[in-house]
PDB file of C-alpha atoms in Angstrom:
ATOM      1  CA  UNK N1004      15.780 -14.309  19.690  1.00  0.00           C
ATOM      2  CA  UNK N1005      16.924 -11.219  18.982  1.00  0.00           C
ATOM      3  CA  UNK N1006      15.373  -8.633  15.802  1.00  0.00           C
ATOM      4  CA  UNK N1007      16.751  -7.026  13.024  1.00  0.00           C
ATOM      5  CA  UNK N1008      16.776  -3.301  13.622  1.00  0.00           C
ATOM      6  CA  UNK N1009      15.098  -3.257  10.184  1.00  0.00           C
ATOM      7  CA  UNK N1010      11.857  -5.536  11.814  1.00  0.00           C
ATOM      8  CA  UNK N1011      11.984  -3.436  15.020  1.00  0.00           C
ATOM      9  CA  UNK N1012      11.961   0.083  13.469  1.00  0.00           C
ATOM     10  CA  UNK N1013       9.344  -1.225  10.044  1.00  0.00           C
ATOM     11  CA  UNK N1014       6.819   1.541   9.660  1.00  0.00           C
ATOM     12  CA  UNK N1015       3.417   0.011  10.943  1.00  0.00           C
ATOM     13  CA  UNK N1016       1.188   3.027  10.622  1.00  0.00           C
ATOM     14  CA  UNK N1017       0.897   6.047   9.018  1.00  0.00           C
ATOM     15  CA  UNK N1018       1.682   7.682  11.951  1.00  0.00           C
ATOM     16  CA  UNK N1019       4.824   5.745  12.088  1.00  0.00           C
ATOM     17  CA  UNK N1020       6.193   7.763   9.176  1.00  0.00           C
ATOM     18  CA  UNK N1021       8.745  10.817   9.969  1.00  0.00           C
ATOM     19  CA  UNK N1022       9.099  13.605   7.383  1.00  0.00           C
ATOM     20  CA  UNK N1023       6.194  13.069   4.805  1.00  0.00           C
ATOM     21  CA  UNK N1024       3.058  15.034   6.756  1.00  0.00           C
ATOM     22  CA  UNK N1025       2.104  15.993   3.340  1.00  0.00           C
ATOM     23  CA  UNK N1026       1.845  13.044   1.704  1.00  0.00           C
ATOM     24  CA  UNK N1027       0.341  10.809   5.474  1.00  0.00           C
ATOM     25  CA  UNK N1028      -2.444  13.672   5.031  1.00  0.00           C
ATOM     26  CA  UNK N1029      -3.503  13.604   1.657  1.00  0.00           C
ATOM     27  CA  UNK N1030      -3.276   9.397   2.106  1.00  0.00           C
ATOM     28  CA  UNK N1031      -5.635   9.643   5.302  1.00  0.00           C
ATOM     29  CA  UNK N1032      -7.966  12.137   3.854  1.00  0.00           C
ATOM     30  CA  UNK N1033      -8.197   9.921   0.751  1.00  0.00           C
ATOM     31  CA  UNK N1034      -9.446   7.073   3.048  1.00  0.00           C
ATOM     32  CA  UNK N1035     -11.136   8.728   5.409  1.00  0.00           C
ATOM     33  CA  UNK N1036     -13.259  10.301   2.110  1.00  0.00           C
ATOM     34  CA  UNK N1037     -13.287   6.986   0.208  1.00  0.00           C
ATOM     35  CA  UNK N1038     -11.738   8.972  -2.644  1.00  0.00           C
ATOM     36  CA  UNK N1039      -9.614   6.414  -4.205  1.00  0.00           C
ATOM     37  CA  UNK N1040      -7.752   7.595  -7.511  1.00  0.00           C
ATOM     38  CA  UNK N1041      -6.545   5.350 -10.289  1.00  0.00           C
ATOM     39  CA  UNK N1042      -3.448   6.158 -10.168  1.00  0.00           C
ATOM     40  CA  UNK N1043      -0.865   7.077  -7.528  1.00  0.00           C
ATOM     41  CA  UNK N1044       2.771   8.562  -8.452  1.00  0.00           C
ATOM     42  CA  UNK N1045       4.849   8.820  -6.129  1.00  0.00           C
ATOM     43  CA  UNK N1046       8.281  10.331  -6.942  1.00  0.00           C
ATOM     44  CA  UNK N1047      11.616  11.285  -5.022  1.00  0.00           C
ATOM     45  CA  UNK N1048      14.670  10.243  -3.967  1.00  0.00           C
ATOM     46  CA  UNK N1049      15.831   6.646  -2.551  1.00  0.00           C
ATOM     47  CA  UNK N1050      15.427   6.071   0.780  1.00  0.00           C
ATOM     48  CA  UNK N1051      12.439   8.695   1.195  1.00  0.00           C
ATOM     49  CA  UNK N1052       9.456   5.878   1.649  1.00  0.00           C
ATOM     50  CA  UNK N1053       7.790   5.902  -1.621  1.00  0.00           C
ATOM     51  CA  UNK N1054       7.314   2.253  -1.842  1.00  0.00           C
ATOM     52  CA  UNK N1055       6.576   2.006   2.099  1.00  0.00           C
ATOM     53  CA  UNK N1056       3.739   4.614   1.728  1.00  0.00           C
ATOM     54  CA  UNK N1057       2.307   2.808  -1.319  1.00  0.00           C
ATOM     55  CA  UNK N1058       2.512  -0.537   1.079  1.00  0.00           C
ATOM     56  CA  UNK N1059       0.758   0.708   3.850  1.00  0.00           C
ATOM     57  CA  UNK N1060      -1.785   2.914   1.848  1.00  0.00           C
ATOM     58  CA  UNK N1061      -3.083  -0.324   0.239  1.00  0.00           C
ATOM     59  CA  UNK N1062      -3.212  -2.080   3.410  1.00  0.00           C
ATOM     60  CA  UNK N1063      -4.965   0.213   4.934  1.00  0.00           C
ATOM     61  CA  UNK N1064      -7.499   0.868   2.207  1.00  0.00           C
ATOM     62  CA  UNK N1065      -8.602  -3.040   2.042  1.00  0.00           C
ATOM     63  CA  UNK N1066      -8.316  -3.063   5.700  1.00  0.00           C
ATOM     64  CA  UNK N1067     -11.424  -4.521   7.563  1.00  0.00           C
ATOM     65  CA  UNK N1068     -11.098  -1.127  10.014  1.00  0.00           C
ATOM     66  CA  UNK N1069     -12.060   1.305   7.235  1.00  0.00           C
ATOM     67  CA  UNK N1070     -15.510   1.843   7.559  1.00  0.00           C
ATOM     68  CA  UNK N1071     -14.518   2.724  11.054  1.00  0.00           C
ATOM     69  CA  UNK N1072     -12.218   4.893  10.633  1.00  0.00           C
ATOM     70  CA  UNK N1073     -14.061   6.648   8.239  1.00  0.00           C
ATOM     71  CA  UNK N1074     -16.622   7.363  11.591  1.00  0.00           C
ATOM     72  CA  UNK N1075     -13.684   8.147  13.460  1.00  0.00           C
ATOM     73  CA  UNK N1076     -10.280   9.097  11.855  1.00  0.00           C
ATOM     74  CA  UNK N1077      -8.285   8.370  14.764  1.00  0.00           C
ATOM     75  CA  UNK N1078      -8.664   5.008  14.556  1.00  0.00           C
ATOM     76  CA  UNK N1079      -4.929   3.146  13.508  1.00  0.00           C
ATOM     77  CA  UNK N1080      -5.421   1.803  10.003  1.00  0.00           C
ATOM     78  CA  UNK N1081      -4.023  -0.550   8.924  1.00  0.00           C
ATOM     79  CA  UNK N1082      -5.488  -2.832  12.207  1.00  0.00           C
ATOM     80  CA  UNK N1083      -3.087  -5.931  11.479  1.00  0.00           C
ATOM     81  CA  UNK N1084      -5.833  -8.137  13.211  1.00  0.00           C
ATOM     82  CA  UNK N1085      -8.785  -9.009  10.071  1.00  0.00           C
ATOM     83  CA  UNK N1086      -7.897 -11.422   7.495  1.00  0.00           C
ATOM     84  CA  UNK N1087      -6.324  -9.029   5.092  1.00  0.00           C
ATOM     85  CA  UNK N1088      -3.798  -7.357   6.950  1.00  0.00           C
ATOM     86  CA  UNK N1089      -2.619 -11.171   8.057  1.00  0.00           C
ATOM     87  CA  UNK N1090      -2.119 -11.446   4.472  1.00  0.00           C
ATOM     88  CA  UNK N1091      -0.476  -8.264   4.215  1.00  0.00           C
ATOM     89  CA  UNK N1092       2.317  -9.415   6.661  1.00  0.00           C
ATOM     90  CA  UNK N1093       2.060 -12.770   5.664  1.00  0.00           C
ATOM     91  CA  UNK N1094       3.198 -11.081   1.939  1.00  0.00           C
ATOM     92  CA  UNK N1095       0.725 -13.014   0.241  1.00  0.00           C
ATOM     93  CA  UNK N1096      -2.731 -10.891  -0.248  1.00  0.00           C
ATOM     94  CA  UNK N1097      -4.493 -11.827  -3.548  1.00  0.00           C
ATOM     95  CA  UNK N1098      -5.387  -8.183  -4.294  1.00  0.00           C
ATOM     96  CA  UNK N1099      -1.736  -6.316  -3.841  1.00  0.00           C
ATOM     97  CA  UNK N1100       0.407  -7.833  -6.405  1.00  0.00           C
ATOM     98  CA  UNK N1101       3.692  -5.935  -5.912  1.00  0.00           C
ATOM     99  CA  UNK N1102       6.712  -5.661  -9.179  1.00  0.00           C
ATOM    100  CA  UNK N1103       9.827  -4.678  -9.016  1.00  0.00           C
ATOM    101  CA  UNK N1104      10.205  -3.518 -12.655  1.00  0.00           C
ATOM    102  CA  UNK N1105      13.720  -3.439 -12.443  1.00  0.00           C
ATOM    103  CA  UNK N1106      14.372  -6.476 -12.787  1.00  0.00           C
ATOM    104  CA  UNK N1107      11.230  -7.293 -15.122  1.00  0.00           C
ATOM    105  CA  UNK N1108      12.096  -5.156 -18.272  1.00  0.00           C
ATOM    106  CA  UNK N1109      10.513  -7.306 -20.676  1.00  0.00           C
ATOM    107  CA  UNK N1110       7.269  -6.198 -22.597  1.00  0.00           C
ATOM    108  CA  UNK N1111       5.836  -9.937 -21.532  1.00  0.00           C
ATOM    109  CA  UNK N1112       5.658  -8.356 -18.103  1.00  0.00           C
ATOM    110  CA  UNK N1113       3.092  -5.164 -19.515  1.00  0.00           C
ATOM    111  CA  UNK N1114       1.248  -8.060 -21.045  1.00  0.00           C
ATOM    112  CA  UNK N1115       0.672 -10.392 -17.956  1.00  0.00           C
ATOM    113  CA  UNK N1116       0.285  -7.305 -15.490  1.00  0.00           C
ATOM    114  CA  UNK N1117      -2.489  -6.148 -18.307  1.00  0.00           C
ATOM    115  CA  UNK N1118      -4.210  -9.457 -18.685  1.00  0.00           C
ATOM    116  CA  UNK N1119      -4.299  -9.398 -14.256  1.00  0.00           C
ATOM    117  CA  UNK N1120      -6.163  -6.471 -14.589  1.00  0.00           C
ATOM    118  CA  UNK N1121      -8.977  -7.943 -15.854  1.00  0.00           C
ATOM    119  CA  UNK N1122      -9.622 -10.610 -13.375  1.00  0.00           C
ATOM    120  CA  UNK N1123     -11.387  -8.899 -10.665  1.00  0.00           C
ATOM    121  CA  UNK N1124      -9.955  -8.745  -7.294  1.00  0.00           C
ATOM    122  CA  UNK N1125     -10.104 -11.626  -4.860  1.00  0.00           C
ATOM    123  CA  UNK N1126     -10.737 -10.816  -0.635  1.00  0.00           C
ATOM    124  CA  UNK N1127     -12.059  -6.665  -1.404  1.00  0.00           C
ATOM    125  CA  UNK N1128     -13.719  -4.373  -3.380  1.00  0.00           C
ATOM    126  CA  UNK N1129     -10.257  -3.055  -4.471  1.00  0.00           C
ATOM    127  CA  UNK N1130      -6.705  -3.967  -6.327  1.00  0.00           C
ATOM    128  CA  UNK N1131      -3.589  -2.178  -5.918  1.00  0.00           C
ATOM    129  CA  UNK N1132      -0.357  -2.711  -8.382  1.00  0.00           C
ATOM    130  CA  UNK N1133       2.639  -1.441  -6.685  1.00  0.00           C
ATOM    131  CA  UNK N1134       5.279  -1.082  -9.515  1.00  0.00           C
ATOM    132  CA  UNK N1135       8.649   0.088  -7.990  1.00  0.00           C
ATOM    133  CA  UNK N1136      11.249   1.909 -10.735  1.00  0.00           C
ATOM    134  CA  UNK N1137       8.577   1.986 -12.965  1.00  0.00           C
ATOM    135  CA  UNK N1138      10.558   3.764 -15.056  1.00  0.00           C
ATOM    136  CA  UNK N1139      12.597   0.661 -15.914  1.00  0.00           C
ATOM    137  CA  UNK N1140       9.360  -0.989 -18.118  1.00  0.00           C
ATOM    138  CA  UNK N1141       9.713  -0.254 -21.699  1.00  0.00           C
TER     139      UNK N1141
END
């Protein structure tokens, strides 16, 4: 059965990603610190991996792997072997809820994604909203 090109060339790891060493640092030195921020912006123009970075930095920071790879930072986060990255590929982890505000303009949206805040996250420590064109919401 033959692959998309799109499923054969899918960033994996952070060292998988070409042209962003500034932004693949400051992600890995986040995790390898345990620094997590509240808030993440990520800004630029389409096509240059802002939503893929966002993916794989919350994969990799409720990866199983990250207490090792905070003893060793060459370790490969995310490790696509412990429960949550299966859930990461299988697009269906509890604690990455992923919007595409684009399409959801309404102000019913702000009100269920605040109302999910509250409910405390489900397999880690950890939740991560990934809102792509944020700047859509009103």
């Amino acid at each position: 059965m033959q692959r998309t090109i799109l499923k054969k060339y899918a960033v994996k790891t952070f060292d998988d990603i070409i042209g962003q060493q500034y932004i693949v640092s400051f992600f890995k030195n986040s995790l390898y610190k345990n620094i997590f921020y509240p808030l993440y912006l990520l800004a630029g123009m389409r096509g240059t991996g802002k939503t893929t970075c966002a993916r794989l930095f919350a994969a990799a920071a409720l990866c199983d792997r990250l207490s090792e790879f905070q003893k060793n930072s060459n370790d490969r986060l995310p490790c696509y072997h412990c429960d949550s990255c299966k859930a990461v590929i299988a697009k269906n982890h509890p604690d990455i809820i992923e919007l595409d505000a684009a399409s959801h303009t309404g102000v019913d949206t702000i009100r269920a994604i605040i109302d999910n805040a509250y409910v405390l996250p489900v397999l880690k420590e950890k939740k991560f909203y990934i809102i792509d064109e944020v700047h859509m919401l009103s």
